[in-house]
């Protein structure tokens, strides 16, 4: 009965999917704390039951962000947009057309970097893969933009310029996602018309050749690029919830058994949230991800606290936040303050 009651409260539409930092999340946090208090679980966070940590809520490019090709400035957000995992800084170098930017050596072999010295050079890379990226594509595991950018970095590239597939000239708006952490090199996307100028108006024919031959078409471009990137990440503090049931043995109570479950979910399932229907703009209730686990945590806490005289070791109970965004809550935990 109590388990179902917890699940119903946490996954109710009124909680709006418990996305970190929202009112629905705050209501879930208050509910968890109230239940821990009523079970006589003691607070063990850095601020009562709460252990706040920094959560990135958005990302934007400062107006000073710029890209100049041979002295010609491209317009920010119209001709060029940084990728969310780009690094900040000022970078200068020449360009190498890198095709699809693959370094594959599994069921097939396709290494665009083979024999190419990329030190101090930008890699101009076409997004996607021959035939498109679909579940049965043999290039699927090599086609994400982050994977391609990391491959460029691993091959000593100064930075990456991404360009869309033939027929698509729209830039993807800059938006925070779990992949927003910088990979250590600048990564930009530029409009296809500018990439086409870099390769002497041959981009379409180069892509056709890549798709047909499925082998490298790499060559150097004698043009200088200067980029200055200033990405700003917007943050807010959100908390984990931590309680403790002290043990009774004089020595063993210094040891801790940790019981945990995450209480956040996907909110309204926005793009980049991890929803199976991204952009559907409907409440993702998360009854089994992870209201059920949080309900079990609350019930276990209650039973253990009622029988705390039987406990030798101390038990930490933890509600993790921002699990859906990359296990952020559990990664931010420090038990240092509990050891004193």
XYZ file of C-alpha atoms in Angstrom, residues 6-289:
284
model
C 4.737 6.741 -3.038
C 4.769 5.773 -6.719
C 1.438 7.485 -7.362
C 2.600 10.731 -5.772
C 5.970 10.876 -7.497
C 4.685 9.916 -10.946
C 1.507 12.002 -10.806
C 1.002 14.461 -13.681
C 1.316 17.262 -11.100
C 5.034 16.443 -10.773
C 5.409 17.188 -14.530
C 8.010 14.463 -15.075
C 10.332 15.611 -12.233
C 12.891 17.268 -14.502
C 15.769 18.645 -12.371
C 15.229 22.184 -11.119
C 11.489 22.303 -11.869
C 8.602 22.742 -9.445
C 7.680 19.082 -9.889
C 11.198 18.071 -8.875
C 11.085 20.338 -5.813
C 7.761 18.776 -4.768
C 9.304 15.309 -5.077
C 12.278 16.412 -2.959
C 9.997 17.774 -0.205
C 7.987 14.540 -0.278
C 11.128 12.405 0.087
C 12.453 14.544 2.959
C 9.104 14.523 4.780
C 8.991 10.741 4.579
C 12.563 10.364 5.811
C 11.852 12.727 8.711
C 8.675 10.882 9.685
C 10.699 7.644 9.702
C 13.276 9.273 12.044
C 16.027 9.091 9.458
C 18.619 11.761 10.288
C 19.785 14.409 7.755
C 23.216 13.721 6.230
C 23.553 16.229 3.410
C 25.724 19.331 3.465
C 22.581 21.436 4.056
C 20.266 19.326 6.179
C 18.986 16.535 3.963
C 20.142 18.410 0.848
C 23.446 18.098 -0.960
C 23.362 20.776 -3.696
C 25.460 20.553 -6.849
C 25.762 22.585 -10.046
C 23.464 21.623 -12.923
C 23.819 23.086 -16.425
C 20.440 24.351 -17.637
C 21.463 26.029 -20.876
C 24.277 27.130 -23.136
C 24.764 30.122 -25.419
C 27.463 31.640 -27.585
C 28.676 35.072 -26.554
C 28.394 37.719 -29.284
C 32.205 37.850 -29.482
C 32.192 34.325 -30.923
C 33.355 34.529 -34.529
C 34.751 32.609 -37.477
C 36.730 34.286 -40.240
C 37.809 32.534 -43.462
C 40.572 34.392 -45.282
C 39.510 37.529 -43.387
C 35.783 37.222 -44.235
C 33.627 37.032 -41.101
C 30.723 34.569 -41.033
C 27.604 35.651 -39.162
C 27.044 33.962 -35.803
C 23.846 31.840 -35.673
C 23.226 32.417 -39.398
C 26.374 31.184 -41.126
C 28.164 29.487 -38.241
C 27.181 27.998 -34.856
C 29.478 26.348 -32.313
C 28.645 22.803 -31.195
C 27.703 22.459 -27.526
C 30.804 20.341 -26.800
C 33.242 22.828 -28.368
C 36.056 24.284 -26.287
C 36.512 28.018 -25.815
C 39.501 30.016 -27.036
C 41.119 31.554 -30.110
C 42.366 29.218 -32.843
C 44.147 29.762 -36.175
C 45.026 27.245 -38.848
C 44.543 25.941 -42.357
C 41.998 23.324 -43.431
C 41.950 19.726 -44.597
C 38.863 18.303 -46.315
C 38.319 15.125 -44.322
C 35.274 13.630 -46.061
C 33.107 11.903 -43.454
C 35.891 12.049 -40.868
C 35.985 8.311 -40.268
C 38.698 6.249 -38.616
C 37.108 2.811 -38.911
C 38.831 -0.503 -38.478
C 36.174 -3.105 -37.672
C 33.968 -4.940 -40.177
C 35.143 -2.410 -42.769
C 38.232 -0.224 -43.058
C 37.904 3.482 -43.799
C 40.428 5.832 -42.269
C 40.275 9.389 -43.571
C 43.227 10.335 -41.351
C 45.621 7.696 -42.670
C 48.956 9.349 -43.477
C 47.626 12.879 -42.824
C 49.404 15.246 -40.412
C 46.571 17.234 -38.825
C 48.621 19.174 -36.285
C 47.519 22.826 -36.369
C 44.822 22.132 -39.005
C 41.042 22.190 -39.072
C 39.163 19.111 -40.298
C 36.252 19.941 -42.627
C 33.857 17.024 -42.126
C 30.527 16.088 -43.732
C 27.900 15.056 -41.199
C 26.246 11.633 -41.339
C 27.351 8.707 -43.507
C 26.865 7.200 -46.978
C 23.273 6.041 -47.345
C 22.212 7.956 -44.256
C 22.451 6.938 -40.603
C 19.942 4.201 -39.768
C 19.877 1.232 -37.338
C 21.359 -1.181 -39.912
C 24.034 1.162 -41.259
C 27.544 -0.217 -40.740
C 28.599 3.395 -40.112
C 26.058 3.995 -37.340
C 28.550 3.716 -34.465
C 30.962 6.114 -36.186
C 28.553 8.850 -37.289
C 27.616 10.900 -34.242
C 29.039 14.409 -34.305
C 30.727 13.944 -30.944
C 32.313 10.668 -32.094
C 33.635 12.330 -35.257
C 34.950 15.309 -33.290
C 36.679 13.017 -30.790
C 38.220 11.085 -33.694
C 39.527 14.374 -35.116
C 40.987 15.290 -31.731
C 42.597 11.842 -31.360
C 44.280 12.450 -34.719
C 45.746 15.775 -33.554
C 43.325 18.074 -35.383
C 43.268 21.688 -34.241
C 39.486 21.821 -34.628
C 36.473 20.655 -36.624
C 34.162 22.345 -39.127
C 31.009 20.310 -39.704
C 28.918 20.708 -42.842
C 25.480 19.254 -43.582
C 24.642 16.589 -46.139
C 23.765 17.612 -49.696
C 20.341 19.289 -49.795
C 20.409 20.439 -46.160
C 21.708 23.946 -45.501
C 20.109 24.511 -42.082
C 22.300 24.831 -39.012
C 21.320 23.027 -35.812
C 20.608 25.565 -33.036
C 22.975 25.531 -30.078
C 21.297 23.683 -27.204
C 22.494 22.177 -23.960
C 22.476 18.389 -23.759
C 24.215 15.733 -21.653
C 26.995 15.939 -24.279
C 27.670 19.604 -23.541
C 30.981 19.012 -21.778
C 33.886 20.355 -23.813
C 35.983 17.754 -25.633
C 39.058 20.008 -25.693
C 39.073 21.336 -29.279
C 36.903 23.897 -31.105
C 33.957 22.404 -33.009
C 31.774 24.511 -35.311
C 29.121 23.896 -37.934
C 29.104 26.098 -41.023
C 26.554 26.524 -43.769
C 27.036 24.326 -46.778
C 27.440 27.277 -49.116
C 30.584 28.393 -47.253
C 31.996 24.880 -47.089
C 31.364 24.657 -50.823
C 33.447 27.798 -51.379
C 36.325 26.195 -49.461
C 36.424 23.247 -51.871
C 36.016 25.320 -55.057
C 32.282 24.550 -55.470
C 32.948 20.784 -55.605
C 31.208 19.701 -52.377
C 28.332 17.899 -54.097
C 30.609 15.932 -56.416
C 32.961 15.106 -53.544
C 30.073 13.723 -51.494
C 28.826 11.653 -54.455
C 32.327 10.228 -54.903
C 32.559 9.412 -51.175
C 29.172 7.686 -51.213
C 29.988 5.629 -54.313
C 33.611 4.672 -53.660
C 33.393 4.585 -49.854
C 37.019 5.507 -49.434
C 38.979 8.614 -48.452
C 38.945 11.728 -50.630
C 41.156 13.777 -48.318
C 43.036 16.883 -49.497
C 44.489 20.111 -48.057
C 42.797 23.494 -48.565
C 45.073 26.496 -48.773
C 42.865 28.841 -46.790
C 43.364 30.288 -43.319
C 40.718 30.175 -40.620
C 40.600 32.214 -37.423
C 37.999 31.281 -34.838
C 37.245 32.759 -31.453
C 34.744 30.784 -29.388
C 33.099 31.952 -26.181
C 30.447 29.561 -24.933
C 28.703 30.362 -21.667
C 26.984 27.658 -19.669
C 23.993 28.685 -17.570
C 23.778 26.797 -14.284
C 21.655 26.431 -11.168
C 22.035 24.483 -7.944
C 19.912 21.361 -7.555
C 20.150 18.833 -4.712
C 20.554 15.184 -3.974
C 18.721 14.053 -0.826
C 20.831 12.242 1.780
C 19.823 10.708 5.104
C 21.539 8.407 7.584
C 20.473 5.737 10.045
C 23.360 5.484 12.520
C 24.660 2.067 13.487
C 25.155 0.919 17.076
C 28.525 -0.825 17.098
C 31.215 1.611 18.384
C 33.599 0.759 15.537
C 31.447 -0.639 12.744
C 29.090 2.353 12.791
C 31.917 4.285 11.088
C 31.346 2.022 8.069
C 28.459 2.924 5.773
C 26.081 0.863 3.674
C 24.594 3.008 0.900
C 21.085 2.499 -0.471
C 20.179 4.736 -3.408
C 17.687 5.470 -6.166
C 17.299 8.422 -8.527
C 14.089 10.440 -8.291
C 14.373 12.625 -11.426
C 12.854 11.878 -14.828
C 12.536 13.398 -18.319
C 10.038 16.190 -17.737
C 8.135 16.786 -20.977
C 10.546 14.773 -23.126
C 12.227 17.683 -24.902
C 14.794 17.117 -27.667
C 17.994 15.771 -26.147
C 16.247 14.560 -22.995
C 16.616 10.854 -23.784
C 12.915 10.400 -24.486
C 11.924 7.629 -26.894
C 9.608 10.240 -28.450
C 11.798 13.370 -28.335
C 9.944 16.627 -28.777
C 6.580 15.025 -28.041
C 5.931 17.651 -25.315
C 3.967 15.259 -23.119
C 4.512 14.496 -19.443
C 6.929 11.621 -18.914
C 5.704 10.236 -15.599
C 8.535 7.793 -14.927
C 6.578 5.452 -12.660
C 9.212 2.754 -13.144
C 12.075 5.163 -13.873
